[in-house]
PDB file of C-alpha atoms in Angstrom:
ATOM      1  CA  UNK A   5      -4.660  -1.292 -10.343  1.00 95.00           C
ATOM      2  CA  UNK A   6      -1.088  -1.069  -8.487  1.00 97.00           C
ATOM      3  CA  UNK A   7      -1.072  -0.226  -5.137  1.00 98.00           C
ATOM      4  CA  UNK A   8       1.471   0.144  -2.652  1.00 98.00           C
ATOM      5  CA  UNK A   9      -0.086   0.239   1.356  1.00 98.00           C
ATOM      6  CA  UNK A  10       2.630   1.423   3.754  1.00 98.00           C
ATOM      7  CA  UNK A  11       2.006   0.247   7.544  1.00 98.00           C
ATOM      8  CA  UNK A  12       4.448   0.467  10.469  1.00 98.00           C
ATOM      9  CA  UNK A  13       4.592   3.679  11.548  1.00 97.00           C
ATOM     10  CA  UNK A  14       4.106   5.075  14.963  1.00 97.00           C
ATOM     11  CA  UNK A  15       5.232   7.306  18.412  1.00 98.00           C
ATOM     12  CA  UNK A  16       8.897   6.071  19.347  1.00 98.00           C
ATOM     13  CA  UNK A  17      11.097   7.432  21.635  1.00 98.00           C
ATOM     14  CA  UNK A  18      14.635   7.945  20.432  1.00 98.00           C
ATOM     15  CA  UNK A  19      16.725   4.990  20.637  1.00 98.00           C
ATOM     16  CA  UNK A  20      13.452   2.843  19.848  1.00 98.00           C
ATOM     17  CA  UNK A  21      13.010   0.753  17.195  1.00 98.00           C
ATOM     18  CA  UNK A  22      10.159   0.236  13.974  1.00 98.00           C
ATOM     19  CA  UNK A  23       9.280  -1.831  11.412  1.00 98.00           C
ATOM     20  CA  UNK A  24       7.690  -0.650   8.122  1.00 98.00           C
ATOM     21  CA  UNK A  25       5.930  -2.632   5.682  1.00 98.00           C
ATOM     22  CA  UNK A  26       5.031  -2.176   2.243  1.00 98.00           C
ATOM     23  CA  UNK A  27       2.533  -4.305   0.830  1.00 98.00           C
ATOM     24  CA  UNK A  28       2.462  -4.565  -2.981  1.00 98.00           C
ATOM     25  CA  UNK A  29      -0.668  -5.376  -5.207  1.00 98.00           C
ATOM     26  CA  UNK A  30      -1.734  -5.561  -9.009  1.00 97.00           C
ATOM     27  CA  UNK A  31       1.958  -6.428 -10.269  1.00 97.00           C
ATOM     28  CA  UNK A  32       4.848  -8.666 -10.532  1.00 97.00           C
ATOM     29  CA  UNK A  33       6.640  -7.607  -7.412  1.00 97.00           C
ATOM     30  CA  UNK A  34       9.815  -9.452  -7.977  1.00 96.00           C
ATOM     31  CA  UNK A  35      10.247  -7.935 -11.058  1.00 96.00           C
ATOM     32  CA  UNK A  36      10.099  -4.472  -9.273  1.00 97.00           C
ATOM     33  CA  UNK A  37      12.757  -2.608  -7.186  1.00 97.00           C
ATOM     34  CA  UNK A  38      11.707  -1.454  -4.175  1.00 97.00           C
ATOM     35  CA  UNK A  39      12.806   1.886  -1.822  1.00 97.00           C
ATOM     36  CA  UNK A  40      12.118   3.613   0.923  1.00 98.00           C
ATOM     37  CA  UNK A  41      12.130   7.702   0.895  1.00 98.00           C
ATOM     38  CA  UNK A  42      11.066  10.010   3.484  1.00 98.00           C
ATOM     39  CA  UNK A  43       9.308  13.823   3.449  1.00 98.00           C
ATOM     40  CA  UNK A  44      10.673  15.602   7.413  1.00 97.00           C
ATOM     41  CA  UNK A  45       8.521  18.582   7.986  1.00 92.00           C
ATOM     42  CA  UNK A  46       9.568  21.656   5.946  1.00 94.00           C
ATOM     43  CA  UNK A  47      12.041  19.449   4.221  1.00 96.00           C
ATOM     44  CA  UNK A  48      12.233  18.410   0.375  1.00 96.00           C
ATOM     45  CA  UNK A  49      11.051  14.122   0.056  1.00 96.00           C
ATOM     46  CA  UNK A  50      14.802  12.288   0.162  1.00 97.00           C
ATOM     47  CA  UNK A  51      16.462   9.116  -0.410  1.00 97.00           C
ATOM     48  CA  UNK A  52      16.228   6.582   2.331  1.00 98.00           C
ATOM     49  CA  UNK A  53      17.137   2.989   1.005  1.00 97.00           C
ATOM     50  CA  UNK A  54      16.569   0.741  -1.878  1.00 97.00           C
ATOM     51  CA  UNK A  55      17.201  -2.589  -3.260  1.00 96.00           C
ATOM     52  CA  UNK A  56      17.712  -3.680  -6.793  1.00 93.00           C
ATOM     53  CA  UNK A  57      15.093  -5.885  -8.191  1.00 93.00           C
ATOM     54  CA  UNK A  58      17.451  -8.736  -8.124  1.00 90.00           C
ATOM     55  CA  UNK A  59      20.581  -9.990  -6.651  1.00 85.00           C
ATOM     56  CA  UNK A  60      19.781  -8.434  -3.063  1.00 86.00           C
ATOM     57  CA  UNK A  61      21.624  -5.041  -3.715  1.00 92.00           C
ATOM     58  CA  UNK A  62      21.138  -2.416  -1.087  1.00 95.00           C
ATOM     59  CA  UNK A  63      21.580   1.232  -1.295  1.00 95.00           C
ATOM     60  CA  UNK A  64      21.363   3.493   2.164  1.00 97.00           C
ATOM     61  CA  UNK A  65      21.968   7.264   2.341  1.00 97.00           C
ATOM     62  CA  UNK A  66      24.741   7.588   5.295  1.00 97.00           C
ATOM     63  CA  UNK A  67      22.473   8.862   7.978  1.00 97.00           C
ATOM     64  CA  UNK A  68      21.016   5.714   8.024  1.00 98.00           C
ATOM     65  CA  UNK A  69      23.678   3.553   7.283  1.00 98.00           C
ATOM     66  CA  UNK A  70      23.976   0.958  10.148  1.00 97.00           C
ATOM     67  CA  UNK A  71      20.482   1.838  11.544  1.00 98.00           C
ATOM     68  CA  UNK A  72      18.051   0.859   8.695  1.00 98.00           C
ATOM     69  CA  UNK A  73      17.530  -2.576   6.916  1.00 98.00           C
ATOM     70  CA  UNK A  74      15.892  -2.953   3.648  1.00 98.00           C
ATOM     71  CA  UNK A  75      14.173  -6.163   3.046  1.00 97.00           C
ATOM     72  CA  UNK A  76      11.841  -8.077   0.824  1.00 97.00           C
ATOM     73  CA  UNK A  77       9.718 -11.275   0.472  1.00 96.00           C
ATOM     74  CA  UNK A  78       9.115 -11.967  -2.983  1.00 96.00           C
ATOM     75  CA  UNK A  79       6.365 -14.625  -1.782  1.00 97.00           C
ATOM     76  CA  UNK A  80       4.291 -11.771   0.383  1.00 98.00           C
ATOM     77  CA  UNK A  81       5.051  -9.201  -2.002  1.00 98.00           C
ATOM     78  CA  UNK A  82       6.147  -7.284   0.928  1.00 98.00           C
ATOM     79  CA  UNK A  83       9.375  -4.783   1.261  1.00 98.00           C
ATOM     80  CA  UNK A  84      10.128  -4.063   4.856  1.00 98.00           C
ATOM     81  CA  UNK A  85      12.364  -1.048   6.281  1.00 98.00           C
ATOM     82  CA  UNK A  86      13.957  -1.725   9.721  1.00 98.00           C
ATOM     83  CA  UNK A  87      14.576   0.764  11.766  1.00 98.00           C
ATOM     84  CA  UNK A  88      16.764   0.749  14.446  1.00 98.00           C
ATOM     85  CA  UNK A  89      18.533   3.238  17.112  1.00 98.00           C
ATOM     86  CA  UNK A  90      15.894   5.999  16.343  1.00 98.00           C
ATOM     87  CA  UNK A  91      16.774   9.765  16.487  1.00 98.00           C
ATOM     88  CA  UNK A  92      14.492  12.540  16.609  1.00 97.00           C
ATOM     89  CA  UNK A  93      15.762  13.600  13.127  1.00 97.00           C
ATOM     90  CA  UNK A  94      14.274  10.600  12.045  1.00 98.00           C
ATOM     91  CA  UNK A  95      10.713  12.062  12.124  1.00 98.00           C
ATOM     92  CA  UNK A  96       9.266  11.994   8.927  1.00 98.00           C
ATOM     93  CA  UNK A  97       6.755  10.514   6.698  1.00 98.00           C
ATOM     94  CA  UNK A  98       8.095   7.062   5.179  1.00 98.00           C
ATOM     95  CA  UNK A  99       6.881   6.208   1.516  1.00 98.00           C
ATOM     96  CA  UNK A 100       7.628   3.755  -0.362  1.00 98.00           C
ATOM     97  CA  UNK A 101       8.148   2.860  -4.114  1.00 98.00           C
ATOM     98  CA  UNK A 102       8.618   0.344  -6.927  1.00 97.00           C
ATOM     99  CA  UNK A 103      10.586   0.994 -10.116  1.00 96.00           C
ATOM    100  CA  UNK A 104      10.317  -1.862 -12.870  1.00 95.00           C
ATOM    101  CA  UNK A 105      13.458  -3.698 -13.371  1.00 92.00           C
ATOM    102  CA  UNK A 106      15.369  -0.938 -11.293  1.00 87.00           C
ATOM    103  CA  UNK A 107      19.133  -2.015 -10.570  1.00 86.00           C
ATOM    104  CA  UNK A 108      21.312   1.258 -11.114  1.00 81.00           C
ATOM    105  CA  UNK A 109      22.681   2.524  -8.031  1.00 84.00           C
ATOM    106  CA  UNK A 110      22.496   5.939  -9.107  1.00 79.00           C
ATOM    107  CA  UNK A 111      19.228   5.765 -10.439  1.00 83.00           C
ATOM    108  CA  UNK A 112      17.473   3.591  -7.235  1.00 88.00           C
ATOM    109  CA  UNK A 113      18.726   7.287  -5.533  1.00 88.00           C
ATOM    110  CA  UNK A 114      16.578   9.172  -7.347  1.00 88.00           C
ATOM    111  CA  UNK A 115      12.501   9.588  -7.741  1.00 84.00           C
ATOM    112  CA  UNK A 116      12.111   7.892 -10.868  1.00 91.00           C
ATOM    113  CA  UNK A 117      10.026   5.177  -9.465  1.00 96.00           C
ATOM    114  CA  UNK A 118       6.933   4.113 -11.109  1.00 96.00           C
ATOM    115  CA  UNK A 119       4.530   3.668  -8.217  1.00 97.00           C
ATOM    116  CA  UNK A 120       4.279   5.437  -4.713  1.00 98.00           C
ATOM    117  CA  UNK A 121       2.517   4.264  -1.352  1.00 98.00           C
ATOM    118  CA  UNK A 122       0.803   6.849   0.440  1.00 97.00           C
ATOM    119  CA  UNK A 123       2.829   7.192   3.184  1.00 97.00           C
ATOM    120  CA  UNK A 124       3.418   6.809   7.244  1.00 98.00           C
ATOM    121  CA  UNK A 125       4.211   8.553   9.368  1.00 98.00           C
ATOM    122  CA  UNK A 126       7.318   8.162  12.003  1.00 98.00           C
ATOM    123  CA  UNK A 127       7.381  10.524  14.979  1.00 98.00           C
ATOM    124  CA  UNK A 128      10.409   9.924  17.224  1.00 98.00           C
ATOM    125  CA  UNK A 129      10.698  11.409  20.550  1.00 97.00           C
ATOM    126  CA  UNK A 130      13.312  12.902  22.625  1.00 93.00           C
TER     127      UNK A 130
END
């Protein structure tokens, strides 16, 4: 049974900093990409950041770009989302999700992933 367990999340005021974790069970983690997408109240889920299953690509949308760091450790079957410089508009729950061999840019952006985490939630203060 594949499960994905978020953890990380918390009360930050803006500026603040987080770091999520995703820990990965019941498959072969390196051979999975792994992203980050994120459901804002009243808003549709969206894109946050992804990297390719190999080779250490990264994808970002741009209102994260130079905030947020994706990051994995094959050996803890971990991925990790950094989060840095905080805004308020950053509130939102923070999933994550593992697509087998996933590599295309275009296709990381998107919600074709094979397994989901249940979520946490980020709350950032003004």
């Amino acid at each position: 049974q594949v499960q994905l367990v978020e953890a990380g999340g918390g009360l930050v005021q803006a500026g603040g900093s987080l770091r999520l974790s995703c820990a990965a069970s019941g498959l072969t983690f390196s051979n999975y990409a792994m992203a980050w997408f994120r459901r804002a109240p009243g808003k549709e889920r969206e894109f946050v950041a992804a990297m390719a299953w190999r080779g250490g690509n990264t994808l970002y949308t741009d209102s994260v770009k130079g905030r947020f760091t994706i990051s994995r450790d094959n050996a803890k079957n971990t991925a990790y989302l950094g989060m840095n410089s905080l805004k308020p508009e950053d509130t939102a729950v923070y999933y994550c999700a593992a697509k087998l061999f996933g590599s295309s840019d275009a296709r990381l952006r998107t919600e074709e992933y094979n397994y989901w985490g249940q979520g946490t939630q980020v709350t950032v203060s003004s």
